[in-house]
Amino acid sequence: MCIRDRLESAGSLFVTERFGKIWQLPADLESQPEAARLIVDMKGHIPNLNRLLGLAFHPDFASNRRFYLYYALNTRSPGFGLALSGFEMDRNWQVVAGSQEELMNFPAAGHTGGDIQFGPDGFLYVPIGDLAPPSPPDSNLSGQDLSQIASKILRIDVDGRDLGLSYRIPKDNPFYETEGARPEIWAYGFRNPWKLTFHPQTCLLYTSDAAD
């Protein structure tokens, strides 16, 4: 098996609402609707939250209680901001005050990407869209530009720190030693990759990429 489920509430589904609520649902919701419960409303922890885009629990969540969010922020400038942050939850599923650690923050005018997932290697995979409006297509020509993180899937290690970063870059990333390339890049050439999943037996990564 490739995916390690270490959540103490095995069999649960965790669902995010666009504007910040995170719900825990039983796998058999139809027969147990009363078991659905609101864990937390992140709007109270991220005041300028525009919308949640991705949620991932650390593979060792049972012991370190860390989880990660990819989200959009309201800004005064045109467009919006995007951020990737880690948080800690206590044993009562409440976000620990002051536990937020921002890993990334950058502006966008469109196509955000979305889902984030920990892979079987323990690294965090982050899909990012071309950060531009739908028309004209890829107006920043980011799809084939390895110097940009736009239009990419990133692969980072949240359990370490490189100089000047809030994460570590795995040295076996394909462009780690490529001059002029962002070493976080694991795959490139996307429009708006908004969903990721790892096959539980083969470990292959599948992504849904929007065409417009």
mmCIF file of C-alpha atoms in Angstrom:
data_model
loop_
_atom_site.group_PDB
_atom_site.id
_atom_site.type_symbol
_atom_site.label_atom_id
_atom_site.label_comp_id
_atom_site.label_asym_id
_atom_site.label_seq_id
_atom_site.Cartn_x
_atom_site.Cartn_y
_atom_site.Cartn_z
ATOM 1 C CA MET A 1 0.000 0.000 0.000
ATOM 2 C CA CYS A 2 1.252 3.469 -0.889
ATOM 3 C CA ILE A 3 -1.009 5.722 1.120
ATOM 4 C CA ARG A 4 -0.593 5.663 4.872
ATOM 5 C CA ASP A 5 -3.731 6.713 6.761
ATOM 6 C CA ARG A 6 -2.540 7.672 10.228
ATOM 7 C CA LEU A 7 -5.522 9.789 11.221
ATOM 8 C CA GLU A 8 -6.959 8.614 14.490
ATOM 9 C CA SER A 9 -10.463 8.844 12.988
ATOM 10 C CA ALA A 10 -9.983 6.136 10.386
ATOM 11 C CA GLY A 11 -12.902 5.803 7.996
ATOM 12 C CA SER A 12 -13.729 9.499 8.153
ATOM 13 C CA LEU A 13 -13.900 11.941 5.278
ATOM 14 C CA PHE A 14 -12.642 15.489 5.706
ATOM 15 C CA VAL A 15 -14.355 18.114 3.562
ATOM 16 C CA THR A 16 -13.506 21.786 3.144
ATOM 17 C CA GLU A 17 -16.033 24.457 2.297
ATOM 18 C CA ARG A 18 -14.940 27.248 0.020
ATOM 19 C CA PHE A 19 -15.079 29.933 2.701
ATOM 20 C CA GLY A 20 -13.123 28.144 5.405
ATOM 21 C CA LYS A 21 -15.122 25.456 7.197
ATOM 22 C CA ILE A 22 -13.612 21.985 7.617
ATOM 23 C CA TRP A 23 -16.009 19.109 8.301
ATOM 24 C CA GLN A 24 -15.444 15.556 9.471
ATOM 25 C CA LEU A 25 -17.928 13.119 7.916
ATOM 26 C CA PRO A 26 -18.380 9.397 8.460
ATOM 27 C CA ALA A 27 -17.590 7.261 5.425
ATOM 28 C CA ASP A 28 -21.188 6.018 5.529
ATOM 29 C CA LEU A 29 -22.815 9.433 5.800
ATOM 30 C CA GLU A 30 -26.221 8.233 4.578
ATOM 31 C CA SER A 31 -26.697 5.921 7.563
ATOM 32 C CA GLN A 32 -24.926 8.176 10.074
ATOM 33 C CA PRO A 33 -25.846 11.786 9.198
ATOM 34 C CA GLU A 34 -25.761 12.740 12.882
ATOM 35 C CA ALA A 35 -22.039 11.868 12.992
ATOM 36 C CA ALA A 36 -21.091 14.773 10.695
ATOM 37 C CA ARG A 37 -19.419 17.546 12.631
ATOM 38 C CA LEU A 38 -17.778 20.878 12.007
ATOM 39 C CA ILE A 39 -14.162 20.696 13.159
ATOM 40 C CA VAL A 40 -13.074 24.281 12.613
ATOM 41 C CA ASP A 41 -13.859 27.433 10.670
ATOM 42 C CA MET A 42 -10.505 28.701 9.381
ATOM 43 C CA LYS A 43 -12.018 32.120 8.707
ATOM 44 C CA GLY A 44 -11.358 32.827 12.356
ATOM 45 C CA HIS A 45 -7.673 31.988 11.936
ATOM 46 C CA ILE A 46 -7.117 33.564 8.495
ATOM 47 C CA PRO A 47 -9.148 36.819 8.611
ATOM 48 C CA ASN A 48 -8.575 37.783 4.958
ATOM 49 C CA LEU A 49 -9.359 34.294 3.669
ATOM 50 C CA ASN A 50 -10.971 34.294 0.226
ATOM 51 C CA ARG A 51 -11.347 30.525 -0.233
ATOM 52 C CA LEU A 52 -9.789 27.209 0.708
ATOM 53 C CA LEU A 53 -8.249 25.273 -2.172
ATOM 54 C CA GLY A 54 -6.556 22.288 -0.565
ATOM 55 C CA LEU A 55 -6.175 20.395 2.720
ATOM 56 C CA ALA A 56 -3.578 17.762 3.635
ATOM 57 C CA PHE A 57 -2.865 16.091 6.955
ATOM 58 C CA HIS A 58 0.778 15.347 7.731
ATOM 59 C CA PRO A 59 1.569 11.606 7.425
ATOM 60 C CA ASP A 60 2.489 11.686 11.131
ATOM 61 C CA PHE A 61 -0.554 13.740 12.136
ATOM 62 C CA ALA A 62 -1.380 11.336 14.956
ATOM 63 C CA SER A 63 1.794 12.416 16.742
ATOM 64 C CA ASN A 64 2.644 15.913 15.449
ATOM 65 C CA ARG A 65 -0.921 17.186 14.809
ATOM 66 C CA ARG A 66 0.211 19.193 11.761
ATOM 67 C CA PHE A 67 -2.018 19.901 8.768
ATOM 68 C CA TYR A 68 -1.533 22.078 5.686
ATOM 69 C CA LEU A 69 -3.789 24.403 3.727
ATOM 70 C CA TYR A 70 -3.466 25.969 0.285
ATOM 71 C CA TYR A 71 -5.755 28.998 0.045
ATOM 72 C CA ALA A 72 -6.551 32.299 -1.639
ATOM 73 C CA LEU A 73 -6.434 35.633 0.168
ATOM 74 C CA ASN A 74 -8.205 38.925 -0.380
ATOM 75 C CA THR A 75 -5.744 41.709 -1.212
ATOM 76 C CA ARG A 76 -5.998 45.417 -1.981
ATOM 77 C CA SER A 77 -4.221 44.982 -5.310
ATOM 78 C CA PRO A 78 -5.931 43.552 -8.412
ATOM 79 C CA GLY A 79 -6.250 39.800 -8.284
ATOM 80 C CA PHE A 80 -5.611 37.975 -5.025
ATOM 81 C CA GLY A 81 -2.888 36.305 -3.018
ATOM 82 C CA LEU A 82 -2.188 32.589 -2.695
ATOM 83 C CA ALA A 83 -0.619 30.997 0.348
ATOM 84 C CA LEU A 84 0.484 27.594 1.625
ATOM 85 C CA SER A 85 0.628 27.286 5.407
ATOM 86 C CA GLY A 86 0.963 24.651 8.093
ATOM 87 C CA PHE A 87 -1.078 24.627 11.316
ATOM 88 C CA GLU A 88 -1.337 22.490 14.439
ATOM 89 C CA MET A 89 -4.489 20.994 15.963
ATOM 90 C CA ASP A 90 -4.844 19.916 19.560
ATOM 91 C CA ARG A 91 -6.449 16.654 20.642
ATOM 92 C CA ASN A 92 -9.853 18.342 20.621
ATOM 93 C CA TRP A 93 -9.425 19.246 16.939
ATOM 94 C CA GLN A 94 -8.979 22.943 17.695
ATOM 95 C CA VAL A 95 -6.331 24.966 15.870
ATOM 96 C CA VAL A 96 -3.510 25.864 18.250
ATOM 97 C CA ALA A 97 -3.175 29.642 18.532
ATOM 98 C CA GLY A 98 0.045 30.935 16.981
ATOM 99 C CA SER A 99 0.808 27.621 15.245
ATOM 100 C CA GLN A 100 0.494 28.929 11.680
ATOM 101 C CA GLU A 101 3.694 28.676 9.649
ATOM 102 C CA GLU A 102 3.548 30.170 6.170
ATOM 103 C CA LEU A 103 5.551 28.233 3.593
ATOM 104 C CA MET A 104 4.672 30.198 0.450
ATOM 105 C CA ASN A 105 2.861 33.384 -0.514
ATOM 106 C CA PHE A 106 2.546 34.808 -4.037
ATOM 107 C CA PRO A 107 0.116 36.884 -6.149
ATOM 108 C CA ALA A 108 -2.304 35.550 -8.736
ATOM 109 C CA ALA A 109 -4.764 36.927 -11.279
ATOM 110 C CA GLY A 110 -6.507 33.634 -12.099
ATOM 111 C CA HIS A 111 -5.981 29.837 -12.303
ATOM 112 C CA THR A 112 -4.857 28.879 -8.820
ATOM 113 C CA GLY A 113 -4.498 25.121 -9.013
ATOM 114 C CA GLY A 114 -5.882 23.532 -5.912
ATOM 115 C CA ASP A 115 -5.483 20.186 -4.212
ATOM 116 C CA ILE A 116 -2.405 19.365 -2.124
ATOM 117 C CA GLN A 117 -1.363 15.842 -1.145
ATOM 118 C CA PHE A 118 1.381 14.078 0.755
ATOM 119 C CA GLY A 119 2.927 11.371 -1.382
ATOM 120 C CA PRO A 120 4.063 7.909 -0.299
ATOM 121 C CA ASP A 121 7.562 9.427 -0.004
ATOM 122 C CA GLY A 122 6.342 11.760 2.754
ATOM 123 C CA PHE A 123 6.799 14.895 0.637
ATOM 124 C CA LEU A 124 4.089 17.473 -0.035
ATOM 125 C CA TYR A 125 2.920 17.864 -3.650
ATOM 126 C CA VAL A 126 1.499 21.291 -4.515
ATOM 127 C CA PRO A 127 -0.288 21.878 -7.868
ATOM 128 C CA ILE A 128 -0.238 25.482 -9.069
ATOM 129 C CA GLY A 129 -2.111 26.880 -12.082
ATOM 130 C CA ASP A 130 -0.780 29.437 -14.530
ATOM 131 C CA LEU A 131 -1.930 32.213 -12.137
ATOM 132 C CA ALA A 132 -3.501 34.074 -15.065
ATOM 133 C CA PRO A 133 -7.055 34.699 -16.358
ATOM 134 C CA PRO A 134 -8.557 32.154 -18.785
ATOM 135 C CA SER A 135 -8.096 34.324 -21.864
ATOM 136 C CA PRO A 136 -5.717 34.570 -23.581
ATOM 137 C CA PRO A 137 -4.362 31.122 -22.674
ATOM 138 C CA ASP A 138 -1.221 31.109 -20.521
ATOM 139 C CA SER A 139 -0.656 34.816 -21.043
ATOM 140 C CA ASN A 140 2.533 34.723 -18.978
ATOM 141 C CA LEU A 141 3.970 31.789 -20.966
ATOM 142 C CA SER A 142 4.627 30.000 -17.715
ATOM 143 C CA GLY A 143 3.840 26.450 -18.812
ATOM 144 C CA GLN A 144 7.292 25.745 -20.245
ATOM 145 C CA ASP A 145 9.226 28.268 -18.156
ATOM 146 C CA LEU A 146 11.134 26.462 -15.411
ATOM 147 C CA SER A 147 12.047 29.737 -13.717
ATOM 148 C CA GLN A 148 8.398 30.155 -12.614
ATOM 149 C CA ILE A 149 6.394 28.080 -10.163
ATOM 150 C CA ALA A 150 3.217 28.805 -12.151
ATOM 151 C CA SER A 151 1.819 25.899 -14.215
ATOM 152 C CA LYS A 152 3.733 23.371 -12.117
ATOM 153 C CA ILE A 153 3.395 20.652 -9.528
ATOM 154 C CA LEU A 154 5.866 21.330 -6.723
ATOM 155 C CA ARG A 155 7.400 18.746 -4.388
ATOM 156 C CA ILE A 156 8.706 19.931 -1.025
ATOM 157 C CA ASP A 157 9.755 18.514 2.337
ATOM 158 C CA VAL A 158 7.877 20.213 5.181
ATOM 159 C CA ASP A 159 9.974 18.439 7.831
ATOM 160 C CA GLY A 160 13.173 20.352 7.048
ATOM 161 C CA ARG A 161 14.405 23.859 6.261
ATOM 162 C CA ASP A 162 16.754 25.103 3.576
ATOM 163 C CA LEU A 163 18.468 28.455 4.023
ATOM 164 C CA GLY A 164 15.933 31.252 3.570
ATOM 165 C CA LEU A 165 12.995 28.854 3.168
ATOM 166 C CA SER A 166 10.305 27.428 5.437
ATOM 167 C CA TYR A 167 10.726 24.009 3.829
ATOM 168 C CA ARG A 168 13.426 21.787 2.378
ATOM 169 C CA ILE A 169 13.787 20.943 -1.324
ATOM 170 C CA PRO A 170 14.339 17.225 -2.005
ATOM 171 C CA LYS A 171 17.646 16.769 -3.792
ATOM 172 C CA ASP A 172 16.138 14.162 -6.119
ATOM 173 C CA ASN A 173 13.663 16.658 -7.594
ATOM 174 C CA PRO A 174 14.166 16.522 -11.386
ATOM 175 C CA PHE A 175 15.352 20.143 -11.746
ATOM 176 C CA TYR A 176 17.255 20.462 -8.494
ATOM 177 C CA GLU A 177 20.546 21.136 -10.281
ATOM 178 C CA THR A 178 19.156 22.745 -13.452
ATOM 179 C CA GLU A 179 20.499 26.261 -13.862
ATOM 180 C CA GLY A 180 17.746 28.877 -13.810
ATOM 181 C CA ALA A 181 15.020 26.422 -12.763
ATOM 182 C CA ARG A 182 12.998 26.528 -9.579
ATOM 183 C CA PRO A 183 14.234 23.426 -7.728
ATOM 184 C CA GLU A 184 10.822 22.847 -6.115
ATOM 185 C CA ILE A 185 9.398 21.806 -9.518
ATOM 186 C CA TRP A 186 8.469 18.145 -9.880
ATOM 187 C CA ALA A 187 6.370 18.400 -13.090
ATOM 188 C CA TYR A 188 5.499 21.228 -15.487
ATOM 189 C CA GLY A 189 3.340 22.255 -18.437
ATOM 190 C CA PHE A 190 -0.065 22.484 -16.738
ATOM 191 C CA ARG A 191 -2.993 24.860 -17.227
ATOM 192 C CA ASN A 192 -4.799 24.636 -13.900
ATOM 193 C CA PRO A 193 -4.134 21.361 -12.018
ATOM 194 C CA TRP A 194 -6.877 21.393 -9.403
ATOM 195 C CA LYS A 195 -6.941 17.802 -8.101
ATOM 196 C CA LEU A 196 -4.291 15.228 -7.147
ATOM 197 C CA THR A 197 -4.469 11.633 -5.989
ATOM 198 C CA PHE A 198 -1.989 8.794 -5.590
ATOM 199 C CA HIS A 199 -3.044 5.325 -6.676
ATOM 200 C CA PRO A 200 -3.048 3.205 -3.496
ATOM 201 C CA GLN A 201 -1.344 0.208 -5.134
ATOM 202 C CA THR A 202 0.880 1.597 -7.912
ATOM 203 C CA CYS A 203 1.840 4.911 -6.239
ATOM 204 C CA LEU A 204 1.278 6.695 -9.574
ATOM 205 C CA LEU A 205 0.159 10.298 -9.259
ATOM 206 C CA TYR A 206 -2.970 11.353 -11.153
ATOM 207 C CA THR A 207 -4.020 14.965 -11.676
ATOM 208 C CA SER A 208 -7.060 16.747 -13.100
ATOM 209 C CA ASP A 209 -6.040 19.710 -15.250
ATOM 210 C CA ALA A 210 -8.564 22.290 -16.456
ATOM 211 C CA ALA A 211 -8.472 23.124 -20.167
ATOM 212 C CA ASP A 212 -9.830 26.671 -19.917
#
